[in-house]
PDB file of C-alpha atoms in Angstrom:
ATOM      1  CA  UNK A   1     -25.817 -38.843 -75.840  1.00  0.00           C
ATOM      2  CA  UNK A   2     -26.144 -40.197 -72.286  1.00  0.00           C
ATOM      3  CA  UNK A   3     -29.307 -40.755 -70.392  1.00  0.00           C
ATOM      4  CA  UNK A   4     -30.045 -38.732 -67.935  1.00  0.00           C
ATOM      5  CA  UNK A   5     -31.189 -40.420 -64.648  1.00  0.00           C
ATOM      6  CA  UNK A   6     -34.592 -39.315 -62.507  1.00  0.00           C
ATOM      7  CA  UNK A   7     -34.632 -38.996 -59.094  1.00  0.00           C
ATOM      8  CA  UNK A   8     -30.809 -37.943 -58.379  1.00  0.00           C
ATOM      9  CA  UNK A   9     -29.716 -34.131 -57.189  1.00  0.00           C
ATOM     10  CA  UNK A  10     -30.944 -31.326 -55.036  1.00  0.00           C
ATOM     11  CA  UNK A  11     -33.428 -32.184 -52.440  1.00  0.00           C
ATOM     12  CA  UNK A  12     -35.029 -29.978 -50.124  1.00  0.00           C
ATOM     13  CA  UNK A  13     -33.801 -30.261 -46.558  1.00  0.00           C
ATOM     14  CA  UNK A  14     -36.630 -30.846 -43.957  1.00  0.00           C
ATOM     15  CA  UNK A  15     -35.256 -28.552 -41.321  1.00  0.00           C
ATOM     16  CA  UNK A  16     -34.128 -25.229 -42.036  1.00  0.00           C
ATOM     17  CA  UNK A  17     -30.470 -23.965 -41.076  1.00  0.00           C
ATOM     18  CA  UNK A  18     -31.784 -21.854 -38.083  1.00  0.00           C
ATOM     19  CA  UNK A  19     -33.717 -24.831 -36.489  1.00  0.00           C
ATOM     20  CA  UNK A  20     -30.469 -27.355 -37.284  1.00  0.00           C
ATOM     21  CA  UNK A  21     -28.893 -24.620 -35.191  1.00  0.00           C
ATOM     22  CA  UNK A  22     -31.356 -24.777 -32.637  1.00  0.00           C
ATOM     23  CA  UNK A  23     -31.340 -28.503 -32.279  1.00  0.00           C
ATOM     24  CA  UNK A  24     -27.967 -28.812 -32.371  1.00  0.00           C
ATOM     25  CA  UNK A  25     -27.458 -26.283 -29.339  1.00  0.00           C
ATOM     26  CA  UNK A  26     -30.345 -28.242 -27.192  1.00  0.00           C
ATOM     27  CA  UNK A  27     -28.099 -31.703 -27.561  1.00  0.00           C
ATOM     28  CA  UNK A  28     -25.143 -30.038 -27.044  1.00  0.00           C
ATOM     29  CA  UNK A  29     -26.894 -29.013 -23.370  1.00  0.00           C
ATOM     30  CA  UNK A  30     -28.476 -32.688 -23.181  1.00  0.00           C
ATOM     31  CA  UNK A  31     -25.006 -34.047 -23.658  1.00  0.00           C
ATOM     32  CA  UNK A  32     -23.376 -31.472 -20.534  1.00  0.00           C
ATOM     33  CA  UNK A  33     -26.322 -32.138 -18.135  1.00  0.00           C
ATOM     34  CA  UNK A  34     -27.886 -28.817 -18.490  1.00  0.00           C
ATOM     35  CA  UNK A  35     -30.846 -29.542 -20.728  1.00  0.00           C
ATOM     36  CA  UNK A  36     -34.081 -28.629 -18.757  1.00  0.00           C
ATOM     37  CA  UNK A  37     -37.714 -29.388 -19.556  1.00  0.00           C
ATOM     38  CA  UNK A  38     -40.672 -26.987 -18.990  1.00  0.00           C
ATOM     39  CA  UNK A  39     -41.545 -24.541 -16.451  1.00  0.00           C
ATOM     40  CA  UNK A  40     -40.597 -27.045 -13.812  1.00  0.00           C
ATOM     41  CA  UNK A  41     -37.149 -27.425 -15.470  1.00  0.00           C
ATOM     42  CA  UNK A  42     -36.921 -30.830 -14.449  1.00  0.00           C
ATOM     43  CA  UNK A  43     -33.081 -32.173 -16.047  1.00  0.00           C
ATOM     44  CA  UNK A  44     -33.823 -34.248 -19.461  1.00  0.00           C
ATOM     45  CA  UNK A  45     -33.209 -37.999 -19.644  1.00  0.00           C
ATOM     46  CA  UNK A  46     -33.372 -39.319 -22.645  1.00  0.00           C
ATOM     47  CA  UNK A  47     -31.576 -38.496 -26.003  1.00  0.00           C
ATOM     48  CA  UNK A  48     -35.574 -38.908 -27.741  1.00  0.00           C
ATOM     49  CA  UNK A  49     -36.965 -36.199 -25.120  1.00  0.00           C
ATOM     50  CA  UNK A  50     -33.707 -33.185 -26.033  1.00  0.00           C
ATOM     51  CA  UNK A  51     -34.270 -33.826 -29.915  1.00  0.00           C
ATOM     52  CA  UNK A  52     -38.189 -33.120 -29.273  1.00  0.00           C
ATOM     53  CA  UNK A  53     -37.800 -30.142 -27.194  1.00  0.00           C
ATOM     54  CA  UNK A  54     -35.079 -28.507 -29.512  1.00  0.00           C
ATOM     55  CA  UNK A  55     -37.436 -29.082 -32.366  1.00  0.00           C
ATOM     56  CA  UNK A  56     -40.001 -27.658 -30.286  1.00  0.00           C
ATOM     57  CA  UNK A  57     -38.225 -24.349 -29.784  1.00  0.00           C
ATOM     58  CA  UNK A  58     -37.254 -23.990 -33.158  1.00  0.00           C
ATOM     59  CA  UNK A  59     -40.676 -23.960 -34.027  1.00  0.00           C
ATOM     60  CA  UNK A  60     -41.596 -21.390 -31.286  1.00  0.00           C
ATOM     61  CA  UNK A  61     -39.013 -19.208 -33.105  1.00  0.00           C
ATOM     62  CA  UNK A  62     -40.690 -19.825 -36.115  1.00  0.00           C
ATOM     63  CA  UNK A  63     -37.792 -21.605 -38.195  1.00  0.00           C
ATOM     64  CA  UNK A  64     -38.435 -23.999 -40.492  1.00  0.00           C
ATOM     65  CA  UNK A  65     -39.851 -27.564 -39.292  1.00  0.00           C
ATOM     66  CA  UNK A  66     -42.026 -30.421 -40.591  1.00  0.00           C
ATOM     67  CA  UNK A  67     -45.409 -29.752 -39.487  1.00  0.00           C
ATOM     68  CA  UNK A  68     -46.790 -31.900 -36.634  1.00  0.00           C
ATOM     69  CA  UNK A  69     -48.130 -35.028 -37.236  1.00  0.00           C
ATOM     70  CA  UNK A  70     -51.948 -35.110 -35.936  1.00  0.00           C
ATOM     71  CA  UNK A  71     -54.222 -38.050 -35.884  1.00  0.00           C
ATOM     72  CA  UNK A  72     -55.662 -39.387 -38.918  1.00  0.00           C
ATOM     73  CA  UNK A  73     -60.003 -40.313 -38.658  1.00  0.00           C
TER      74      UNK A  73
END
């Protein structure tokens, strides 16, 4: 009989396939020029700043994302 090994197989994926879907369309914009921030809609810089607002919508839609992180006392 062979041993069976811990800690290899299915994992649980942090983002679900709607909010992948999400992201994925906000970097797609980043990448064309047409990604806009805010009400202002100022044009987005940086790759950091796209990947945080797509994540951002996707939560707005209520897909599945990692909760916030919020500061430890």
């Amino acid at each position: 009989m062979t041993a069976k090994k811990k800690g290899h197989g299915t994992h649980k994926s942090k983002y679900g396939r709607g909010a992948q879907k999400t992201i994925k369309k906000e970097m797609h914009d980043f990448k064309h020029g047409k990604a806009k921030s805010g009400t202002g809609g100022k044009k987005v810089t940086s790759r950091k700043q796209a990947v945080a607002i797509g994540i951002a919508k996707a939560r707005k839609k209520g897909q599945k994302t990692p909760a916030k992180k919020t500061a430890g006392k």
